[in-house]
XYZ file of C-alpha atoms in Angstrom:
337
model
C -52.780 9.497 -15.206
C -51.046 7.612 -13.003
C -53.176 4.538 -11.490
C -53.838 4.563 -7.898
C -51.503 1.379 -7.647
C -48.374 3.207 -9.566
C -48.565 6.279 -7.045
C -49.114 3.896 -4.049
C -45.552 1.713 -5.324
C -43.897 4.959 -6.043
C -44.765 5.990 -2.393
C -43.542 2.723 -0.820
C -40.407 3.478 -3.200
C -39.711 7.248 -1.699
C -40.446 5.645 1.435
C -37.715 2.591 1.365
C -35.460 5.410 -0.446
C -35.999 7.436 2.526
C -35.435 4.890 5.318
C -31.945 3.203 3.680
C -30.576 7.317 3.574
C -31.608 7.692 6.823
C -29.807 4.645 8.050
C -26.676 5.708 6.296
C -26.479 8.953 8.150
C -26.865 7.724 11.290
C -24.324 4.753 10.687
C -20.694 4.992 11.484
C -19.737 5.354 7.947
C -18.564 8.808 6.608
C -21.666 9.709 4.357
C -21.867 12.510 2.261
C -25.202 13.596 0.424
C -24.754 15.897 -2.548
C -27.321 18.164 -4.971
C -27.032 17.791 -8.744
C -24.445 20.355 -8.647
C -22.229 18.295 -6.560
C -22.835 20.771 -3.604
C -23.012 19.330 -0.137
C -26.640 18.487 1.133
C -25.965 16.265 4.299
C -23.152 15.362 6.188
C -23.035 12.865 8.795
C -21.423 12.414 12.054
C -18.911 9.650 10.662
C -17.489 12.590 7.965
C -17.067 14.775 10.532
C -15.317 12.254 12.796
C -13.349 11.165 9.390
C -12.539 14.471 7.772
C -12.733 16.827 10.632
C -15.580 19.449 9.249
C -18.231 20.179 11.356
C -21.735 20.092 9.064
C -22.106 23.752 9.517
C -18.810 24.271 7.902
C -19.580 22.478 4.667
C -23.265 22.491 4.055
C -23.505 24.324 0.795
C -19.991 24.272 0.084
C -18.843 22.184 -3.574
C -17.637 18.743 -2.853
C -14.460 19.578 -4.302
C -13.796 21.361 -0.669
C -13.414 17.976 1.246
C -12.225 16.151 -2.343
C -9.934 18.244 -4.100
C -9.509 17.197 -7.681
C -5.987 17.268 -7.231
C -6.494 14.417 -4.749
C -8.990 12.356 -6.664
C -7.449 12.496 -9.942
C -4.058 10.926 -8.431
C -6.078 7.596 -8.955
C -6.628 7.894 -12.179
C -10.599 9.222 -11.114
C -11.810 12.566 -11.353
C -14.933 13.941 -9.737
C -17.284 13.427 -12.633
C -16.193 9.422 -12.420
C -16.518 9.413 -8.803
C -20.472 9.706 -9.473
C -20.486 7.225 -12.150
C -19.780 3.905 -9.053
C -16.024 4.113 -9.616
C -14.654 2.676 -6.088
C -10.967 4.611 -6.177
C -8.957 4.410 -3.046
C -7.505 8.053 -2.631
C -5.420 9.814 0.077
C -7.868 12.635 1.105
C -6.127 15.681 3.530
C -8.625 16.315 6.679
C -9.373 19.587 7.974
C -6.052 19.746 10.225
C -4.432 18.671 7.176
C -3.204 15.208 8.120
C -3.803 12.758 5.226
C -6.072 9.687 5.593
C -6.068 6.760 2.852
C -9.920 6.052 2.063
C -12.009 4.010 -0.076
C -15.294 5.888 -1.561
C -18.234 4.686 -3.023
C -20.962 6.599 -4.865
C -24.573 5.760 -5.713
C -27.061 8.369 -7.243
C -29.985 9.392 -5.164
C -33.346 9.338 -7.284
C -34.599 12.570 -8.492
C -37.342 13.782 -6.128
C -40.063 16.321 -7.680
C -38.496 18.301 -10.413
C -35.375 18.156 -8.829
C -32.600 16.568 -10.725
C -30.674 13.756 -9.019
C -27.540 14.369 -6.548
C -25.860 11.667 -5.076
C -24.347 9.936 -1.949
C -20.878 9.031 -1.244
C -19.516 6.457 1.226
C -16.300 7.034 2.497
C -14.339 4.181 4.197
C -11.190 4.897 6.491
C -8.480 2.353 5.370
C -5.568 3.766 6.200
C -4.810 0.605 8.269
C -5.515 -1.750 5.979
C -3.151 -0.371 3.727
C -0.877 -0.147 6.243
C -0.927 -3.608 6.166
C -0.602 -5.004 2.537
C 2.163 -2.278 1.966
C 3.575 -4.250 5.330
C 3.035 -7.617 3.772
C 4.722 -6.899 0.736
C 8.036 -4.865 2.448
C 8.347 -8.091 4.489
C 7.993 -10.380 1.764
C 10.621 -7.817 -0.457
C 12.942 -7.968 2.595
C 13.310 -11.609 3.458
C 13.297 -12.574 -0.765
C 16.414 -10.137 -0.778
C 17.911 -11.587 2.192
C 17.773 -14.958 0.692
C 18.952 -13.761 -2.579
C 21.909 -11.968 -0.648
C 22.673 -14.816 1.376
C 22.964 -17.413 -2.002
C 24.944 -14.717 -3.453
C 27.711 -13.880 -1.054
C 27.555 -17.052 0.656
C 26.445 -20.341 -1.416
C 27.880 -18.857 -4.592
C 31.699 -18.129 -3.235
C 31.685 -21.973 -1.693
C 30.528 -23.347 -5.293
C 33.401 -21.065 -6.623
C 35.978 -22.292 -4.012
C 34.858 -25.984 -4.950
C 35.172 -25.156 -8.618
C 38.677 -23.972 -8.615
C 39.911 -26.608 -6.307
C 38.203 -29.392 -8.647
C 40.481 -27.341 -11.545
C 43.326 -27.113 -9.694
C 43.688 -30.952 -9.140
C 42.402 -31.949 -12.629
C 44.901 -29.774 -14.066
C 47.495 -31.630 -11.270
C 46.050 -34.915 -12.922
C 46.453 -34.295 -16.426
C 50.246 -33.147 -15.762
C 50.624 -36.927 -14.381
C 48.563 -37.973 -17.159
C 45.705 -39.790 -14.795
C 43.240 -41.544 -16.557
C 40.782 -39.813 -13.847
C 41.677 -35.963 -15.045
C 38.546 -36.014 -17.505
C 36.357 -36.469 -14.908
C 37.433 -33.851 -12.958
C 37.294 -31.473 -15.443
C 33.533 -32.879 -15.989
C 32.747 -32.114 -12.338
C 34.481 -28.663 -12.704
C 32.026 -27.620 -14.898
C 28.927 -28.990 -13.505
C 30.179 -26.741 -10.133
C 30.410 -23.766 -12.633
C 26.886 -24.824 -13.650
C 25.965 -24.596 -10.524
C 27.454 -21.292 -9.590
C 25.553 -19.775 -12.451
C 22.409 -21.481 -11.491
C 22.367 -19.888 -7.891
C 23.352 -16.557 -9.446
C 20.454 -16.864 -11.548
C 18.056 -17.631 -8.655
C 20.269 -14.879 -6.560
C 19.208 -11.932 -9.183
C 15.316 -13.008 -9.330
C 15.316 -12.966 -5.003
C 17.324 -10.023 -5.113
C 17.259 -7.469 -8.312
C 19.491 -4.962 -8.777
C 18.244 -1.302 -7.828
C 15.722 -0.271 -10.839
C 16.893 3.007 -12.355
C 14.210 4.257 -14.877
C 14.847 2.170 -18.032
C 15.864 -0.979 -15.473
C 12.188 -2.575 -15.583
C 13.055 -3.402 -19.349
C 16.292 -5.028 -18.768
C 14.909 -6.840 -15.725
C 12.146 -8.171 -17.948
C 14.742 -9.503 -20.327
C 16.579 -11.084 -17.727
C 13.563 -12.844 -16.678
C 12.559 -13.954 -20.059
C 15.722 -15.515 -20.402
C 16.145 -17.427 -17.067
C 12.572 -18.616 -17.689
C 13.847 -19.511 -21.293
C 15.994 -22.679 -19.549
C 12.785 -23.981 -18.765
C 10.169 -23.126 -20.985
C 10.526 -20.706 -24.357
C 9.835 -17.399 -22.870
C 10.373 -14.223 -24.992
C 10.313 -10.391 -24.116
C 8.931 -7.942 -26.360
C 9.238 -3.885 -25.992
C 8.817 -2.025 -29.187
C 9.875 1.238 -27.785
C 11.686 2.303 -24.738
C 9.878 2.419 -21.460
C 10.739 4.753 -18.778
C 9.494 4.172 -15.263
C 10.508 6.877 -13.209
C 9.426 5.373 -9.620
C 11.573 2.402 -8.695
C 9.026 0.752 -6.226
C 6.525 0.639 -9.195
C 8.901 -0.693 -11.411
C 10.125 -3.488 -8.632
C 6.481 -4.119 -8.157
C 5.737 -4.686 -11.920
C 8.845 -6.930 -11.965
C 7.515 -8.820 -9.034
C 4.185 -9.493 -10.790
C 5.697 -10.623 -14.056
C 8.052 -12.834 -12.086
C 4.866 -14.561 -10.058
C 2.986 -15.405 -13.340
C 5.728 -16.365 -15.478
C 6.810 -18.790 -12.518
C 3.042 -20.233 -11.996
C 3.133 -20.970 -15.796
C 6.231 -22.746 -15.741
C 5.407 -24.734 -12.627
C 1.795 -24.715 -13.219
C -0.281 -24.361 -16.094
C 2.069 -27.024 -18.382
C 2.784 -23.676 -20.785
C 4.964 -24.490 -23.861
C 5.525 -20.626 -24.585
C 5.754 -17.496 -22.561
C 5.698 -14.156 -23.648
C 6.224 -10.743 -21.692
C 5.171 -7.751 -23.398
C 5.967 -4.200 -22.124
C 4.579 -0.914 -23.606
C 3.155 2.227 -22.870
C 0.508 4.802 -23.756
C 0.223 7.945 -23.145
C 0.628 8.238 -19.195
C -0.444 4.486 -18.626
C 2.257 1.532 -18.931
C 0.813 -1.688 -20.026
C 2.808 -5.169 -18.744
C 1.459 -8.132 -20.297
C 2.083 -11.931 -19.495
C 0.711 -14.783 -21.842
C 0.943 -18.153 -21.682
C -0.354 -21.263 -23.508
C -0.668 -23.656 -20.522
C -4.297 -25.826 -20.860
C -4.320 -26.507 -16.838
C -5.221 -23.441 -14.359
C -2.565 -21.996 -12.178
C -3.231 -20.927 -8.735
C -3.601 -17.026 -9.633
C -6.631 -17.812 -11.564
C -8.008 -20.717 -10.071
C -7.489 -18.733 -6.134
C -8.159 -15.229 -6.564
C -8.732 -14.787 -2.742
C -5.651 -16.949 -1.979
C -2.086 -15.223 -0.757
C -0.049 -15.736 -3.710
C -2.913 -13.923 -6.005
C -3.573 -11.277 -3.052
C 0.385 -10.565 -3.211
C 0.448 -9.345 -7.039
C -3.130 -7.424 -6.684
C -1.926 -5.270 -3.749
C 1.380 -4.610 -5.769
C -1.037 -3.216 -8.526
C -2.759 -1.342 -5.779
C 0.544 -0.081 -4.401
C 1.331 1.514 -8.116
C -2.361 3.195 -8.186
C -3.157 0.368 -10.923
C -4.731 -2.653 -12.061
C -4.648 -6.003 -12.723
C -6.870 -8.524 -14.609
C -6.163 -12.345 -14.880
C -7.945 -14.715 -17.077
C -7.380 -18.554 -18.009
C -9.119 -20.157 -20.833
C -8.610 -23.583 -21.358
C -8.053 -23.511 -25.051
C -5.616 -19.831 -24.907
C -4.270 -20.416 -22.078
C -3.652 -17.478 -18.860
C -3.480 -13.740 -20.278
C -2.574 -11.537 -17.491
C -2.686 -7.912 -17.807
C -1.411 -4.712 -15.450
C -2.225 -1.016 -16.488
C -0.300 1.149 -13.846
C 0.879 5.104 -14.243
C 3.982 5.954 -15.700
């Protein structure tokens, strides 16, 4: 038998839950309450405004009427995982057919008497937020490509001209048996080295269009360029094909940012890039043994860290970065193939 104090506590908790639910249902957020069968029990004005259906059109209907499993599964989640407090960002189709990007949060409702627990779903419109994130990435990508193209088309050509002129002058001095000829040959080699370095920088800023197998070759080139400063290896035991070129580019940019931070900030003595595929998921992993912490882990709210997180989200993927003083920095990105 329950004591009077226990019954009072339970009653107080029930009143608090009812009060919280009432606040949510009367807020501007889209709020949906389902029963234990995931049928819609409550549908507030925010849900009607966001998704277009009126309450009388959806009450008693399965949640899948407004959240089709096909839409949720594109984020790597399911209606079951939504009820387990997953927080995916997905595109839902409104009643009029328009797509809206949303973030879905959920929490179980406590059981009421003999009735099994239901769930409450809060849906937030993030269409504008996602647009701004994508615009940021696009602007950043466009600027990097512009600088890379300028370096390749103008500075490289100018340096090549200087190298040819220097080489020609060195040849003329050779014929005159001038003692200054060797110095000019050395200068020509230095200018040619500068051309190679500018081309490497240009390829990093403006990579070639990535085909299905392009991510592997681009990561190998990234490792080769990084190795000029810090020993860097690339490992890919089996071919990994990325059909979406934007996903391949985002994955490359993530690896590039992590590798650059390792070279410039962590004091790494070795960097390893690993690409692998397990079923429908691709895994990109970057490890370095640097004893110092770089900005990607020390300032997760900074522009650099946020940008690569946006890139991971743009691929419907996830990115985790960890630093340990004795082991270095570990970055791992999972995204659909």
